[in-house]
Amino acid sequence: AKALGRNTLCYFAPDMLATVTANAAVGIALREGLREKQFVVHYQPQVNLQGLVTGVEALVRWNHPEKGLVMPAAFIPVAEDTGLILPLGMWVLETACEQLVAWADSAETANLSIAVNVSAYQFRHPNFVDMVMSAIKRTGIRPQGLKLELTESLLADRMEITIQKMGMLKDLGVTLALDDFGVGYSSLSCLKRLPLDQLKIDKDFVADVLTDPNDAAISRAIIALAQSLNLQVVAEGVETQEQRDFLANQGCDQFQGYLFAPALPLEALELLLRKPLAD
Ligand code: C2E
Ligand code: CA
Ligand code: CA
Ligand code: CA
């Protein structure tokens, strides 16, 4: 671990250089996949305490001509390594904006939000804020409908720049969530300086929330922290009613997970939106 000074040391990256190995073959295939438009966005509902869908998370899949549907764990790290996450991430963002426009016409979908994952690599790009702004302008969406999910690893960067960029995004009107919260080590002093709207509890904590006292304590602490900072809390990876009830009793507002629905192709999601999900 290296000390970067009192205000910048908020997070230790766990051996990133050692674990990220470029996969040249995947990189070449990715580039071709982008050109051939082989990517699709699936949407996973986020539900409130009443079991109503308030929004969805956009999760990218690769519809590979030979391998079939490839999950992001198999290609997002390579996309980040090769810089291809920039065009891929922009494509996901634009697709989400276009979907918000398509949903704006109908009363049952007009208020849904779409959450888009943003890699640290994308966020760090000097034109990131401009690219988000152009996507909003070009599509004419209400910016509140767009939620950007940022990760804790950004807090390893210079805080001043991170805070400034997040402020510019807030000025555009978008919603900001901190994803996978609890996995890294962001301190309370970091967190309270960020213009966030939402914290997402990582599914690793949710998975064992009923059986592992440590995970229960962490979830409780995250929810209490969020409440004290006036942030909404979304629990991801909620698979059972018992997990949902435990988290709801702790004060969690929103839930995402297989208990409600997995990430779905657009048509399947739209069918499901016509009826409320069990709470
Ligand atoms: P994430 O942002 O933490 O997304 C949640 C992951 O948990 C998704 O996996 C989702 O399908 C899965 N999940 C949802 N409910 C449950 C559940 O009840 N139980 C379990 N065990 N898992 C559940 P997915 O779709 O494979 O995505 C994996 C990761 O890939 C995402 O994790 C995100 O970090 C990344 N990713 C996906 N799409 C994008 C994208 O467009 N851009 C970027 N930069 N990253 C993306
Ligand atoms: Ca996410
Ligand atoms: Ca996660
Ligand atoms: Ca555990």
mmCIF file of C-alpha atoms and ligand atoms in Angstrom:
data_model
loop_
_atom_site.group_PDB
_atom_site.id
_atom_site.type_symbol
_atom_site.label_atom_id
_atom_site.label_comp_id
_atom_site.label_asym_id
_atom_site.label_seq_id
_atom_site.Cartn_x
_atom_site.Cartn_y
_atom_site.Cartn_z
ATOM 1 C CA ALA A 1 0.000 0.000 0.000
ATOM 2 C CA LYS A 2 1.230 3.454 -0.822
ATOM 3 C CA ALA A 3 0.388 6.682 0.851
ATOM 4 C CA LEU A 4 -0.763 9.340 -1.565
ATOM 5 C CA GLY A 5 -1.512 11.995 0.998
ATOM 6 C CA ARG A 6 -4.290 12.420 3.439
ATOM 7 C CA ASN A 7 -7.043 13.483 1.060
ATOM 8 C CA THR A 8 -6.370 11.158 -1.816
ATOM 9 C CA LEU A 9 -5.887 7.795 -0.074
ATOM 10 C CA CYS A 10 -9.377 6.397 -0.013
ATOM 11 C CA TYR A 11 -9.122 3.021 -1.639
ATOM 12 C CA PHE A 12 -6.527 0.331 -2.225
ATOM 13 C CA ALA A 13 -6.785 -1.350 -5.616
ATOM 14 C CA PRO A 14 -6.274 -5.091 -5.069
ATOM 15 C CA ASP A 15 -3.412 -6.022 -7.361
ATOM 16 C CA MET A 16 -5.060 -4.797 -10.503
ATOM 17 C CA LEU A 17 -1.987 -5.066 -12.664
ATOM 18 C CA ALA A 18 -1.444 -8.678 -11.692
ATOM 19 C CA THR A 19 -5.007 -9.817 -12.309
ATOM 20 C CA VAL A 20 -5.761 -7.931 -15.502
ATOM 21 C CA THR A 21 -4.123 -9.778 -18.378
ATOM 22 C CA ALA A 22 -4.815 -8.615 -21.868
ATOM 23 C CA ASN A 23 -6.485 -11.220 -24.007
ATOM 24 C CA ALA A 24 -5.560 -10.307 -27.558
ATOM 25 C CA ALA A 25 -7.946 -12.762 -29.215
ATOM 26 C CA VAL A 26 -10.926 -11.502 -27.226
ATOM 27 C CA GLY A 27 -9.873 -7.940 -28.004
ATOM 28 C CA ILE A 28 -9.887 -8.575 -31.747
ATOM 29 C CA ALA A 29 -13.232 -10.357 -31.540
ATOM 30 C CA LEU A 30 -14.647 -7.514 -29.459
ATOM 31 C CA ARG A 31 -13.668 -4.965 -32.056
ATOM 32 C CA GLU A 32 -15.382 -7.025 -34.706
ATOM 33 C CA GLY A 33 -18.396 -7.531 -32.443
ATOM 34 C CA LEU A 34 -18.765 -3.765 -32.095
ATOM 35 C CA ARG A 35 -18.510 -3.282 -35.826
ATOM 36 C CA GLU A 36 -21.022 -6.043 -36.480
ATOM 37 C CA LYS A 37 -23.391 -4.816 -33.761
ATOM 38 C CA GLN A 38 -23.311 -8.086 -31.825
ATOM 39 C CA PHE A 39 -24.058 -6.527 -28.456
ATOM 40 C CA VAL A 40 -27.443 -6.415 -26.780
ATOM 41 C CA VAL A 41 -28.684 -4.760 -23.624
ATOM 42 C CA HIS A 42 -30.767 -6.728 -21.150
ATOM 43 C CA TYR A 43 -32.715 -4.960 -18.431
ATOM 44 C CA GLN A 44 -33.072 -6.038 -14.819
ATOM 45 C CA PRO A 45 -35.959 -4.497 -12.846
ATOM 46 C CA GLN A 46 -35.395 -2.565 -9.645
ATOM 47 C CA VAL A 47 -38.398 -2.641 -7.337
ATOM 48 C CA ASN A 48 -39.469 -0.542 -4.388
ATOM 49 C CA LEU A 49 -40.943 -1.636 -1.045
ATOM 50 C CA GLN A 50 -44.351 -2.053 -2.702
ATOM 51 C CA GLY A 51 -42.913 -4.399 -5.311
ATOM 52 C CA LEU A 52 -43.407 -1.889 -8.113
ATOM 53 C CA VAL A 53 -40.753 -1.535 -10.772
ATOM 54 C CA THR A 54 -39.189 1.920 -10.486
ATOM 55 C CA GLY A 55 -36.423 1.387 -12.993
ATOM 56 C CA VAL A 56 -34.084 -1.076 -14.611
ATOM 57 C CA GLU A 57 -30.355 -1.665 -14.816
ATOM 58 C CA ALA A 58 -28.915 -1.986 -18.307
ATOM 59 C CA LEU A 59 -26.613 -5.014 -18.465
ATOM 60 C CA VAL A 60 -24.744 -5.674 -21.669
ATOM 61 C CA ARG A 61 -24.435 -9.107 -23.312
ATOM 62 C CA TRP A 62 -22.500 -10.196 -26.326
ATOM 63 C CA ASN A 63 -24.504 -12.129 -28.859
ATOM 64 C CA HIS A 64 -21.545 -13.974 -30.305
ATOM 65 C CA PRO A 65 -22.133 -15.733 -33.655
ATOM 66 C CA GLU A 66 -20.518 -18.977 -32.429
ATOM 67 C CA LYS A 67 -20.523 -18.816 -28.652
ATOM 68 C CA GLY A 68 -24.051 -17.534 -28.212
ATOM 69 C CA LEU A 69 -24.888 -15.128 -25.431
ATOM 70 C CA VAL A 70 -21.667 -14.178 -23.634
ATOM 71 C CA MET A 71 -21.904 -12.611 -20.160
ATOM 72 C CA PRO A 72 -20.034 -9.410 -19.307
ATOM 73 C CA ALA A 73 -17.546 -11.037 -16.924
ATOM 74 C CA ALA A 74 -16.004 -12.689 -19.995
ATOM 75 C CA PHE A 75 -15.440 -9.482 -21.966
ATOM 76 C CA ILE A 76 -15.789 -6.309 -19.866
ATOM 77 C CA PRO A 77 -12.318 -6.747 -18.284
ATOM 78 C CA VAL A 78 -10.796 -7.139 -21.772
ATOM 79 C CA ALA A 79 -12.790 -4.166 -23.045
ATOM 80 C CA GLU A 80 -11.386 -2.121 -20.164
ATOM 81 C CA ASP A 81 -7.878 -3.359 -20.862
ATOM 82 C CA THR A 82 -8.003 -2.514 -24.561
ATOM 83 C CA GLY A 83 -9.895 0.768 -24.299
ATOM 84 C CA LEU A 84 -12.808 -0.752 -26.225
ATOM 85 C CA ILE A 85 -14.949 -0.051 -23.165
ATOM 86 C CA LEU A 86 -15.182 3.525 -24.497
ATOM 87 C CA PRO A 87 -17.132 2.723 -27.682
ATOM 88 C CA LEU A 88 -18.950 -0.184 -25.991
ATOM 89 C CA GLY A 89 -19.903 1.922 -22.982
ATOM 90 C CA MET A 90 -21.092 4.763 -25.203
ATOM 91 C CA TRP A 91 -23.189 2.334 -27.195
ATOM 92 C CA VAL A 92 -24.841 1.074 -23.988
ATOM 93 C CA LEU A 93 -25.436 4.643 -22.820
ATOM 94 C CA GLU A 94 -26.979 5.683 -26.140
ATOM 95 C CA THR A 95 -29.105 2.538 -26.246
ATOM 96 C CA ALA A 96 -30.381 3.329 -22.740
ATOM 97 C CA CYS A 97 -31.181 6.920 -23.741
ATOM 98 C CA GLU A 98 -33.047 5.738 -26.816
ATOM 99 C CA GLN A 99 -35.007 3.300 -24.669
ATOM 100 C CA LEU A 100 -35.961 6.104 -22.275
ATOM 101 C CA VAL A 101 -37.270 8.051 -25.258
ATOM 102 C CA ALA A 102 -39.292 5.062 -26.450
ATOM 103 C CA TRP A 103 -40.763 4.658 -22.945
ATOM 104 C CA ALA A 104 -41.593 8.343 -22.534
ATOM 105 C CA ASP A 105 -44.798 7.981 -24.562
ATOM 106 C CA SER A 106 -46.613 5.545 -22.354
ATOM 107 C CA ALA A 107 -47.857 6.274 -18.829
ATOM 108 C CA GLU A 108 -46.742 2.942 -17.383
ATOM 109 C CA THR A 109 -43.124 3.362 -18.506
ATOM 110 C CA ALA A 110 -42.626 7.150 -18.585
ATOM 111 C CA ASN A 111 -41.257 7.359 -15.050
ATOM 112 C CA LEU A 112 -38.876 4.425 -15.232
ATOM 113 C CA SER A 113 -35.175 5.103 -14.808
ATOM 114 C CA ILE A 114 -32.393 3.247 -16.566
ATOM 115 C CA ALA A 115 -29.143 2.645 -14.708
ATOM 116 C CA VAL A 116 -26.010 2.358 -16.828
ATOM 117 C CA ASN A 117 -22.731 0.945 -15.547
ATOM 118 C CA VAL A 118 -19.759 3.228 -16.040
ATOM 119 C CA SER A 119 -16.249 1.785 -15.808
ATOM 120 C CA ALA A 120 -13.622 3.865 -14.075
ATOM 121 C CA TYR A 121 -11.784 3.909 -17.401
ATOM 122 C CA GLN A 122 -14.758 5.640 -19.061
ATOM 123 C CA PHE A 123 -15.296 8.072 -16.219
ATOM 124 C CA ARG A 124 -11.639 9.108 -16.339
ATOM 125 C CA HIS A 125 -11.817 9.973 -20.033
ATOM 126 C CA PRO A 126 -11.503 13.756 -20.377
ATOM 127 C CA ASN A 127 -14.581 13.892 -22.636
ATOM 128 C CA PHE A 128 -16.820 11.660 -20.547
ATOM 129 C CA VAL A 129 -19.082 14.442 -19.268
ATOM 130 C CA ASP A 130 -19.362 15.896 -22.787
ATOM 131 C CA MET A 131 -20.289 12.516 -24.207
ATOM 132 C CA VAL A 132 -23.040 12.068 -21.626
ATOM 133 C CA MET A 133 -24.266 15.582 -22.362
ATOM 134 C CA SER A 134 -24.397 14.942 -26.122
ATOM 135 C CA ALA A 135 -26.307 11.694 -25.623
ATOM 136 C CA ILE A 136 -28.870 13.528 -23.461
ATOM 137 C CA LYS A 137 -29.179 16.400 -25.930
ATOM 138 C CA ARG A 138 -29.323 14.223 -29.005
ATOM 139 C CA THR A 139 -32.046 11.955 -27.654
ATOM 140 C CA GLY A 140 -33.910 14.634 -25.720
ATOM 141 C CA ILE A 141 -34.462 12.444 -22.624
ATOM 142 C CA ARG A 142 -35.387 13.780 -19.217
ATOM 143 C CA PRO A 143 -31.952 13.488 -17.579
ATOM 144 C CA GLN A 144 -33.436 12.336 -14.247
ATOM 145 C CA GLY A 145 -34.284 9.059 -15.944
ATOM 146 C CA LEU A 146 -30.637 8.295 -16.547
ATOM 147 C CA LYS A 147 -28.755 6.837 -13.616
ATOM 148 C CA LEU A 148 -25.005 6.343 -13.799
ATOM 149 C CA GLU A 149 -23.536 3.579 -11.660
ATOM 150 C CA LEU A 150 -19.994 4.480 -10.691
ATOM 151 C CA THR A 151 -17.636 2.226 -8.782
ATOM 152 C CA GLU A 152 -15.652 2.769 -5.657
ATOM 153 C CA SER A 153 -12.363 2.408 -7.505
ATOM 154 C CA LEU A 154 -12.840 5.985 -8.728
ATOM 155 C CA LEU A 155 -12.163 7.083 -5.205
ATOM 156 C CA ALA A 156 -8.561 5.998 -5.663
ATOM 157 C CA ASP A 157 -8.170 8.873 -8.119
ATOM 158 C CA ARG A 158 -7.643 12.479 -7.206
ATOM 159 C CA MET A 159 -10.705 13.323 -5.188
ATOM 160 C CA GLU A 160 -10.901 16.903 -6.426
ATOM 161 C CA ILE A 161 -11.228 15.814 -10.046
ATOM 162 C CA THR A 162 -13.671 13.027 -9.237
ATOM 163 C CA ILE A 163 -15.859 15.372 -7.206
ATOM 164 C CA GLN A 164 -15.731 18.047 -9.895
ATOM 165 C CA LYS A 165 -16.715 15.610 -12.656
ATOM 166 C CA MET A 166 -19.503 14.157 -10.576
ATOM 167 C CA GLY A 167 -20.728 17.681 -9.918
ATOM 168 C CA MET A 168 -20.793 18.363 -13.666
ATOM 169 C CA LEU A 169 -22.821 15.201 -14.208
ATOM 170 C CA LYS A 170 -25.234 16.241 -11.452
ATOM 171 C CA ASP A 171 -25.564 19.617 -13.192
ATOM 172 C CA LEU A 172 -26.716 17.763 -16.313
ATOM 173 C CA GLY A 173 -29.541 16.397 -14.164
ATOM 174 C CA VAL A 174 -28.568 12.721 -14.117
ATOM 175 C CA THR A 175 -28.770 10.494 -11.037
ATOM 176 C CA LEU A 176 -25.552 9.095 -9.570
ATOM 177 C CA ALA A 177 -25.214 5.770 -7.773
ATOM 178 C CA LEU A 178 -22.150 4.205 -6.174
ATOM 179 C CA ASP A 179 -22.091 0.560 -7.290
ATOM 180 C CA ASP A 180 -20.792 -2.501 -5.454
ATOM 181 C CA PHE A 181 -20.621 -0.554 -2.264
ATOM 182 C CA GLY A 182 -18.687 -2.203 0.543
ATOM 183 C CA VAL A 183 -16.344 -4.135 -1.730
ATOM 184 C CA GLY A 184 -13.617 -1.512 -1.698
ATOM 185 C CA TYR A 185 -12.631 0.595 1.226
ATOM 186 C CA SER A 186 -14.046 4.026 0.776
ATOM 187 C CA SER A 187 -14.075 6.000 3.936
ATOM 188 C CA LEU A 188 -16.928 7.996 5.316
ATOM 189 C CA SER A 189 -14.988 11.203 4.764
ATOM 190 C CA CYS A 190 -14.679 10.388 1.042
ATOM 191 C CA LEU A 191 -18.278 9.409 0.719
ATOM 192 C CA LYS A 192 -19.782 12.502 2.227
ATOM 193 C CA ARG A 193 -17.920 14.734 -0.224
ATOM 194 C CA LEU A 194 -19.432 13.045 -3.284
ATOM 195 C CA PRO A 195 -22.655 14.350 -4.873
ATOM 196 C CA LEU A 196 -24.334 10.932 -4.825
ATOM 197 C CA ASP A 197 -28.007 9.957 -4.877
ATOM 198 C CA GLN A 198 -27.758 6.255 -4.243
ATOM 199 C CA LEU A 199 -25.631 3.455 -2.819
ATOM 200 C CA LYS A 200 -25.873 -0.090 -4.108
ATOM 201 C CA ILE A 201 -25.077 -2.899 -1.684
ATOM 202 C CA ASP A 202 -23.047 -5.512 -3.499
ATOM 203 C CA LYS A 203 -24.633 -8.917 -3.995
ATOM 204 C CA ASP A 204 -21.778 -10.614 -2.166
ATOM 205 C CA PHE A 205 -23.058 -9.122 1.087
ATOM 206 C CA VAL A 206 -26.687 -9.764 0.252
ATOM 207 C CA ALA A 207 -25.964 -13.429 -0.534
ATOM 208 C CA ASP A 208 -25.008 -14.290 3.047
ATOM 209 C CA VAL A 209 -26.948 -11.633 4.867
ATOM 210 C CA LEU A 210 -29.027 -14.202 6.773
ATOM 211 C CA THR A 211 -26.238 -16.652 7.558
ATOM 212 C CA ASP A 212 -23.063 -14.636 7.988
ATOM 213 C CA PRO A 213 -23.176 -12.204 10.933
ATOM 214 C CA ASN A 214 -20.384 -10.164 9.328
ATOM 215 C CA ASP A 215 -22.343 -9.646 6.129
ATOM 216 C CA ALA A 216 -25.464 -8.797 8.134
ATOM 217 C CA ALA A 217 -23.471 -6.217 10.086
ATOM 218 C CA ILE A 218 -21.982 -4.758 6.901
ATOM 219 C CA SER A 219 -25.388 -4.480 5.236
ATOM 220 C CA ARG A 220 -26.828 -2.857 8.337
ATOM 221 C CA ALA A 221 -23.930 -0.410 8.474
ATOM 222 C CA ILE A 222 -24.233 0.477 4.781
ATOM 223 C CA ILE A 223 -27.957 1.154 5.124
ATOM 224 C CA ALA A 224 -27.442 3.259 8.244
ATOM 225 C CA LEU A 225 -24.634 5.155 6.525
ATOM 226 C CA ALA A 226 -26.776 5.804 3.475
ATOM 227 C CA GLN A 227 -29.641 7.033 5.619
ATOM 228 C CA SER A 228 -27.401 9.383 7.536
ATOM 229 C CA LEU A 229 -26.110 10.817 4.245
ATOM 230 C CA ASN A 230 -29.628 10.986 2.796
ATOM 231 C CA LEU A 231 -28.912 8.485 0.054
ATOM 232 C CA GLN A 232 -31.254 5.848 -1.311
ATOM 233 C CA VAL A 233 -30.092 2.251 -0.900
ATOM 234 C CA VAL A 234 -30.507 -0.441 -3.512
ATOM 235 C CA ALA A 235 -29.680 -4.038 -2.617
ATOM 236 C CA GLU A 236 -28.508 -6.105 -5.581
ATOM 237 C CA GLY A 237 -28.593 -9.886 -5.851
ATOM 238 C CA VAL A 238 -31.734 -10.348 -3.730
ATOM 239 C CA GLU A 239 -32.709 -13.971 -4.317
ATOM 240 C CA THR A 240 -35.065 -14.824 -1.466
ATOM 241 C CA GLN A 241 -38.019 -13.253 0.287
ATOM 242 C CA GLU A 242 -36.142 -13.593 3.593
ATOM 243 C CA GLN A 243 -33.212 -11.540 2.274
ATOM 244 C CA ARG A 244 -35.615 -8.922 0.964
ATOM 245 C CA ASP A 245 -37.485 -8.746 4.291
ATOM 246 C CA PHE A 246 -34.292 -8.545 6.358
ATOM 247 C CA LEU A 247 -32.983 -5.687 4.197
ATOM 248 C CA ALA A 248 -36.340 -3.925 4.146
ATOM 249 C CA ASN A 249 -36.449 -4.084 7.951
ATOM 250 C CA GLN A 250 -33.029 -2.461 8.050
ATOM 251 C CA GLY A 251 -34.360 0.397 5.913
ATOM 252 C CA CYS A 252 -33.363 -0.582 2.385
ATOM 253 C CA ASP A 253 -35.623 1.161 -0.196
ATOM 254 C CA GLN A 254 -35.040 -0.726 -3.404
ATOM 255 C CA PHE A 255 -34.271 -4.244 -4.471
ATOM 256 C CA GLN A 256 -32.868 -5.963 -7.492
ATOM 257 C CA GLY A 257 -32.389 -9.692 -7.924
ATOM 258 C CA TYR A 258 -33.647 -13.044 -9.102
ATOM 259 C CA LEU A 259 -36.440 -12.960 -6.484
ATOM 260 C CA PHE A 260 -38.067 -10.390 -8.750
ATOM 261 C CA ALA A 261 -36.514 -10.979 -12.159
ATOM 262 C CA PRO A 262 -33.159 -11.575 -13.849
ATOM 263 C CA ALA A 263 -31.872 -9.240 -16.526
ATOM 264 C CA LEU A 264 -34.317 -9.686 -19.416
ATOM 265 C CA PRO A 265 -34.381 -8.963 -23.128
ATOM 266 C CA LEU A 266 -36.449 -5.864 -23.867
ATOM 267 C CA GLU A 267 -39.569 -7.743 -25.034
ATOM 268 C CA ALA A 268 -39.671 -9.931 -21.920
ATOM 269 C CA LEU A 269 -39.161 -6.903 -19.683
ATOM 270 C CA GLU A 270 -41.987 -5.018 -21.350
ATOM 271 C CA LEU A 271 -44.349 -7.966 -20.818
ATOM 272 C CA LEU A 272 -43.408 -8.077 -17.171
ATOM 273 C CA LEU A 273 -43.904 -4.337 -16.689
ATOM 274 C CA ARG A 274 -47.629 -4.803 -17.253
ATOM 275 C CA LYS A 275 -48.041 -6.510 -13.897
ATOM 276 C CA PRO A 276 -46.516 -5.602 -10.510
ATOM 277 C CA LEU A 277 -43.899 -7.976 -9.111
ATOM 278 C CA ALA A 278 -44.468 -9.727 -5.796
ATOM 279 C CA ASP A 279 -43.139 -7.778 -2.823
HETATM 280 P P1 C2E B 1 -23.059 -5.395 -11.482
HETATM 281 O O1 C2E B 1 -23.128 -3.991 -11.953
HETATM 282 O O2 C2E B 1 -22.749 -5.623 -10.045
HETATM 283 O O3 C2E B 1 -24.425 -6.064 -11.911
HETATM 284 C C1 C2E B 1 -25.103 -7.038 -11.136
HETATM 285 C C2 C2E B 1 -24.839 -8.433 -11.652
HETATM 286 O O4 C2E B 1 -25.515 -9.362 -10.810
HETATM 287 C C3 C2E B 1 -25.369 -8.690 -13.040
HETATM 288 O O5 C2E B 1 -24.520 -9.644 -13.642
HETATM 289 C C4 C2E B 1 -26.718 -9.316 -12.758
HETATM 290 O O6 C2E B 1 -27.234 -10.088 -13.824
HETATM 291 C C5 C2E B 1 -26.377 -10.174 -11.573
HETATM 292 N N1 C2E B 1 -27.525 -10.473 -10.746
HETATM 293 C C6 C2E B 1 -28.704 -9.823 -10.706
HETATM 294 N N2 C2E B 1 -29.533 -10.371 -9.792
HETATM 295 C C7 C2E B 1 -28.861 -11.387 -9.228
HETATM 296 C C8 C2E B 1 -29.187 -12.323 -8.205
HETATM 297 O O7 C2E B 1 -30.268 -12.328 -7.610
HETATM 298 N N3 C2E B 1 -28.214 -13.226 -7.876
HETATM 299 C C9 C2E B 1 -27.010 -13.253 -8.481
HETATM 300 N N4 C2E B 1 -26.118 -14.151 -8.096
HETATM 301 N N5 C2E B 1 -26.659 -12.373 -9.457
HETATM 302 C C10 C2E B 1 -27.580 -11.457 -9.821
HETATM 303 P P2 C2E B 1 -24.051 -9.497 -15.160
HETATM 304 O O8 C2E B 1 -25.175 -9.033 -15.998
HETATM 305 O O9 C2E B 1 -23.354 -10.776 -15.510
HETATM 306 O O10 C2E B 1 -22.993 -8.331 -15.099
HETATM 307 C C11 C2E B 1 -21.776 -8.495 -14.396
HETATM 308 C C12 C2E B 1 -21.035 -7.202 -14.273
HETATM 309 O O11 C2E B 1 -20.603 -6.738 -15.557
HETATM 310 C C13 C2E B 1 -21.894 -6.071 -13.718
HETATM 311 O O12 C2E B 1 -21.947 -6.205 -12.320
HETATM 312 C C14 C2E B 1 -21.115 -4.866 -14.196
HETATM 313 O O13 C2E B 1 -20.041 -4.595 -13.330
HETATM 314 C C15 C2E B 1 -20.554 -5.339 -15.523
HETATM 315 N N6 C2E B 1 -21.355 -4.771 -16.622
HETATM 316 C C16 C2E B 1 -22.505 -5.218 -17.178
HETATM 317 N N7 C2E B 1 -22.914 -4.406 -18.165
HETATM 318 C C17 C2E B 1 -22.004 -3.401 -18.242
HETATM 319 C C18 C2E B 1 -21.860 -2.229 -19.072
HETATM 320 O O14 C2E B 1 -22.689 -1.910 -19.947
HETATM 321 N N8 C2E B 1 -20.769 -1.446 -18.841
HETATM 322 C C19 C2E B 1 -19.856 -1.739 -17.870
HETATM 323 N N9 C2E B 1 -18.812 -0.907 -17.700
HETATM 324 N N10 C2E B 1 -19.952 -2.811 -17.075
HETATM 325 C C20 C2E B 1 -21.020 -3.644 -17.261
HETATM 326 CA CA CA B 2 -24.210 -2.155 -11.566
HETATM 327 CA CA CA B 3 -22.158 -5.996 -7.900
HETATM 328 CA CA CA B 4 -19.666 -13.708 3.193
#
